[in-house]
């Protein structure tokens, strides 16, 4: 299981702040959360970046360790 934490627009689209997902890669996380929360979240995810255990990740095929934390971060305005 991995912990998925949603921020800003991703949180609004998912309707939850966090949840545990059974997934072994970032791509599997994306597939699982879109399956759970639908098209609205899918649209938001296209603009999101991801942190895996605090490190930026873009590799959807990279394996995740059990207990990993995946932060879903939409673009933020401001500075």
XYZ file of N, CA, C and O in Angstrom:
316
model
N 0.846 -1.190 0.000
C 0.000 0.000 0.000
C 0.880 1.237 0.000
O 1.926 1.256 0.631
N 0.428 2.249 -0.731
C 1.089 3.545 -0.710
C 0.069 4.598 -0.276
O -1.128 4.444 -0.497
N 0.554 5.638 0.360
C -0.294 6.740 0.782
C -0.264 7.796 -0.309
O 0.811 8.252 -0.707
N -1.438 8.183 -0.793
C -1.555 9.231 -1.799
C -2.159 10.450 -1.116
O -3.230 10.360 -0.503
N -1.447 11.575 -1.203
C -1.924 12.820 -0.610
C -2.193 13.816 -1.729
O -1.362 14.011 -2.610
N -3.383 14.431 -1.679
C -3.814 15.363 -2.711
C -3.737 16.801 -2.200
O -4.078 17.057 -1.043
N -3.356 17.720 -3.072
C -3.265 19.122 -2.708
C -4.047 19.973 -3.702
O -4.143 19.645 -4.883
N -4.605 21.076 -3.212
C -5.286 22.101 -4.010
C -6.334 21.495 -4.950
O -7.248 20.808 -4.487
N -6.234 21.753 -6.258
C -7.238 21.287 -7.219
C -7.337 19.769 -7.258
O -8.416 19.220 -7.504
N -6.240 19.075 -7.012
C -6.293 17.605 -6.987
C -7.145 17.133 -5.816
O -7.914 16.180 -5.934
N -7.026 17.811 -4.685
C -7.849 17.477 -3.517
C -9.324 17.717 -3.831
O -10.179 16.887 -3.505
N -9.622 18.830 -4.460
C -11.014 19.136 -4.815
C -11.567 18.103 -5.785
O -12.712 17.663 -5.646
N -10.777 17.697 -6.764
C -11.243 16.729 -7.764
C -11.409 15.332 -7.168
O -12.333 14.606 -7.532
N -10.526 14.954 -6.254
C -10.612 13.625 -5.639
C -11.683 13.568 -4.556
O -12.257 12.511 -4.293
N -11.926 14.689 -3.909
C -12.919 14.726 -2.841
C -12.389 14.200 -1.517
O -13.157 14.039 -0.567
N -11.103 13.924 -1.441
C -10.471 13.455 -0.202
C -9.090 14.109 -0.104
O -8.518 14.528 -1.110
N -8.553 14.171 1.101
C -7.219 14.748 1.271
C -6.130 13.707 1.077
O -5.030 14.033 0.634
N -6.448 12.459 1.421
C -5.480 11.373 1.244
C -6.194 10.036 1.276
O -7.328 9.939 1.755
N -5.501 9.023 0.761
C -6.042 7.667 0.785
C -4.914 6.681 0.541
O -3.865 7.041 0.011
N -5.143 5.443 0.953
C -4.167 4.383 0.706
C -4.599 3.599 -0.522
O -5.771 3.263 -0.683
N -3.619 3.334 -1.394
C -3.857 2.665 -2.668
C -2.896 1.485 -2.778
O -1.729 1.601 -2.414
N -3.387 0.384 -3.309
C -2.521 -0.753 -3.625
C -1.937 -0.505 -5.007
O -2.644 -0.552 -6.006
N -0.640 -0.192 -5.064
C 0.011 0.105 -6.344
C 1.503 -0.136 -6.217
O 2.088 0.101 -5.162
N 2.116 -0.578 -7.315
C 3.550 -0.859 -7.289
C 4.365 0.101 -8.147
O 5.569 -0.030 -8.264
N 3.691 1.090 -8.768
C 4.388 2.107 -9.571
C 3.549 3.378 -9.560
O 2.359 3.354 -9.224
N 4.164 4.484 -9.954
C 3.437 5.740 -10.039
C 2.313 5.639 -11.072
O 1.209 6.140 -10.858
N 2.562 4.958 -12.177
C 1.527 4.757 -13.184
C 0.335 3.988 -12.637
O -0.819 4.303 -12.946
N 0.609 3.004 -11.802
C -0.478 2.234 -11.184
C -1.272 3.100 -10.209
O -2.491 2.946 -10.085
N -0.596 4.025 -9.532
C -1.302 4.961 -8.654
C -2.253 5.815 -9.476
O -3.430 5.965 -9.138
N -1.750 6.367 -10.580
C -2.574 7.220 -11.437
C -3.792 6.439 -11.941
O -4.928 6.925 -11.867
N -3.582 5.241 -12.432
C -4.702 4.421 -12.914
C -5.714 4.148 -11.808
O -6.923 4.239 -12.028
N -5.239 3.823 -10.625
C -6.134 3.490 -9.508
C -6.963 4.693 -9.073
O -8.179 4.569 -8.870
N -6.326 5.856 -8.942
C -7.086 7.009 -8.461
C -8.055 7.531 -9.513
O -9.137 7.996 -9.171
N -7.709 7.417 -10.791
C -8.657 7.803 -11.842
C -9.843 6.840 -11.837
O -10.992 7.259 -11.969
N -9.569 5.564 -11.632
C -10.653 4.576 -11.548
C -11.588 4.881 -10.371
O -12.797 4.748 -10.486
N -11.010 5.309 -9.267
C -11.812 5.615 -8.070
C -12.572 6.932 -8.181
O -13.701 7.033 -7.709
N -11.948 7.952 -8.791
C -12.494 9.307 -8.713
C -12.946 9.898 -10.041
O -13.552 10.962 -10.056
N -12.642 9.255 -11.151
C -13.223 9.654 -12.420
C -12.496 10.707 -13.233
O -11.358 11.087 -12.960
N -13.217 11.168 -14.247
C -12.668 12.042 -15.288
C -12.206 13.396 -14.759
O -11.228 13.953 -15.246
N -12.895 13.937 -13.785
C -12.495 15.244 -13.243
C -11.067 15.168 -12.697
O -10.236 16.036 -12.980
N -10.760 14.140 -11.935
C -9.408 13.981 -11.414
C -8.436 13.674 -12.550
O -7.315 14.184 -12.562
N -8.845 12.888 -13.519
C -7.976 12.571 -14.660
C -7.517 13.844 -15.358
O -6.345 13.975 -15.724
N -8.422 14.804 -15.550
C -8.066 16.067 -16.193
C -7.058 16.848 -15.354
O -6.101 17.403 -15.877
N -7.267 16.888 -14.050
C -6.355 17.611 -13.168
C -4.976 16.955 -13.174
O -3.946 17.644 -13.199
N -4.937 15.634 -13.189
C -3.656 14.924 -13.133
C -2.753 15.226 -14.319
O -1.527 15.140 -14.195
N -3.326 15.609 -15.462
C -2.493 15.905 -16.635
C -1.569 17.101 -16.390
O -0.542 17.223 -17.046
N -1.930 17.972 -15.452
C -1.114 19.147 -15.143
C -0.308 18.989 -13.854
O 0.455 19.874 -13.499
N -0.465 17.881 -13.173
C 0.156 17.698 -11.859
C 1.594 17.212 -11.948
O 1.996 16.568 -12.910
N 2.316 17.522 -10.894
C 3.616 16.898 -10.669
C 3.457 15.989 -9.458
O 2.487 16.093 -8.702
N 4.411 15.079 -9.295
C 4.326 14.089 -8.228
C 5.612 14.069 -7.416
O 6.705 14.176 -7.975
N 5.458 13.948 -6.121
C 6.585 13.691 -5.233
C 6.417 12.294 -4.677
O 5.327 11.943 -4.208
N 7.473 11.515 -4.738
C 7.469 10.179 -4.137
C 8.466 10.225 -2.988
O 9.658 10.443 -3.200
N 7.931 10.086 -1.786
C 8.755 10.201 -0.580
C 9.591 11.474 -0.596
O 10.770 11.480 -0.268
N 8.964 12.574 -1.044
C 9.601 13.879 -1.017
C 10.468 14.224 -2.207
O 10.982 15.331 -2.293
N 10.626 13.298 -3.150
C 11.457 13.540 -4.327
C 10.601 13.602 -5.586
O 9.738 12.747 -5.793
N 10.854 14.586 -6.429
C 10.108 14.736 -7.664
C 10.258 13.491 -8.529
O 11.348 12.949 -8.677
N 9.143 13.048 -9.111
C 9.175 11.877 -9.982
C 8.267 12.091 -11.179
O 7.137 12.553 -11.037
N 8.771 11.746 -12.362
C 7.981 11.796 -13.603
C 7.925 10.421 -14.264
O 7.231 10.248 -15.246
N 8.659 9.466 -13.732
C 8.750 8.131 -14.315
C 7.591 7.268 -13.826
O 7.627 6.746 -12.717
N 6.574 7.119 -14.669
C 5.386 6.363 -14.275
C 5.674 4.875 -14.098
O 4.923 4.180 -13.421
N 6.761 4.390 -14.677
C 7.091 2.962 -14.585
C 7.988 2.630 -13.394
O 8.163 1.457 -13.065
N 8.540 3.638 -12.754
C 9.454 3.374 -11.632
C 8.709 2.674 -10.501
O 7.587 3.050 -10.154
N 9.308 1.659 -9.918
C 8.639 0.940 -8.832
C 8.513 1.798 -7.570
O 9.357 2.652 -7.301
N 7.444 1.561 -6.836
C 7.238 2.203 -5.544
C 7.455 1.173 -4.450
O 7.030 0.024 -4.582
N 8.085 1.604 -3.383
C 8.264 0.732 -2.228
C 6.970 0.691 -1.425
O 6.251 1.696 -1.344
N 6.641 -0.445 -0.814
C 5.483 -0.475 0.086
C 5.644 0.591 1.168
O 6.739 0.797 1.689
N 4.569 1.299 1.440
C 4.607 2.352 2.444
C 5.049 3.705 1.913
O 5.139 4.673 2.673
N 5.311 3.800 0.600
C 5.721 5.079 0.008
C 4.594 6.100 0.138
O 3.416 5.756 0.250
N 4.978 7.370 0.104
C 4.011 8.470 0.079
C 4.133 9.180 -1.261
O 5.225 9.559 -1.671
N 2.999 9.318 -1.934
C 2.939 10.014 -3.226
C 2.111 11.277 -3.028
O 0.938 11.207 -2.660
N 2.740 12.430 -3.243
C 2.041 13.708 -3.170
C 1.659 14.127 -4.581
O 2.500 14.102 -5.494
N 0.402 14.512 -4.759
C -0.116 14.938 -6.061
C -0.259 16.461 -6.001
O -1.076 16.997 -5.248
N 0.577 17.147 -6.795
C 0.689 18.602 -6.716
C 0.305 19.278 -8.019
O 1.058 19.214 -9.004
N -0.848 19.922 -8.060
C -1.198 20.704 -9.243
C -0.326 21.960 -9.295
O 0.294 22.331 -8.296
N -0.284 22.649 -10.436
C 0.470 23.897 -10.494
C -0.104 24.903 -9.491
O -1.319 24.967 -9.303
N 0.776 25.641 -8.854
C 0.356 26.648 -7.887
C 0.651 28.027 -8.459
O 1.684 28.229 -9.091
N -0.233 28.968 -8.221
C -0.009 30.351 -8.649
C 0.677 31.111 -7.527
O 0.644 30.717 -6.376
N 1.281 32.181 -7.883
C 1.908 33.038 -6.878
C 3.397 32.816 -6.791
O 3.992 32.175 -7.615
N 3.979 33.322 -5.740
C 5.421 33.204 -5.644
C 5.939 33.300 -4.269
O 5.510 33.155 -3.252
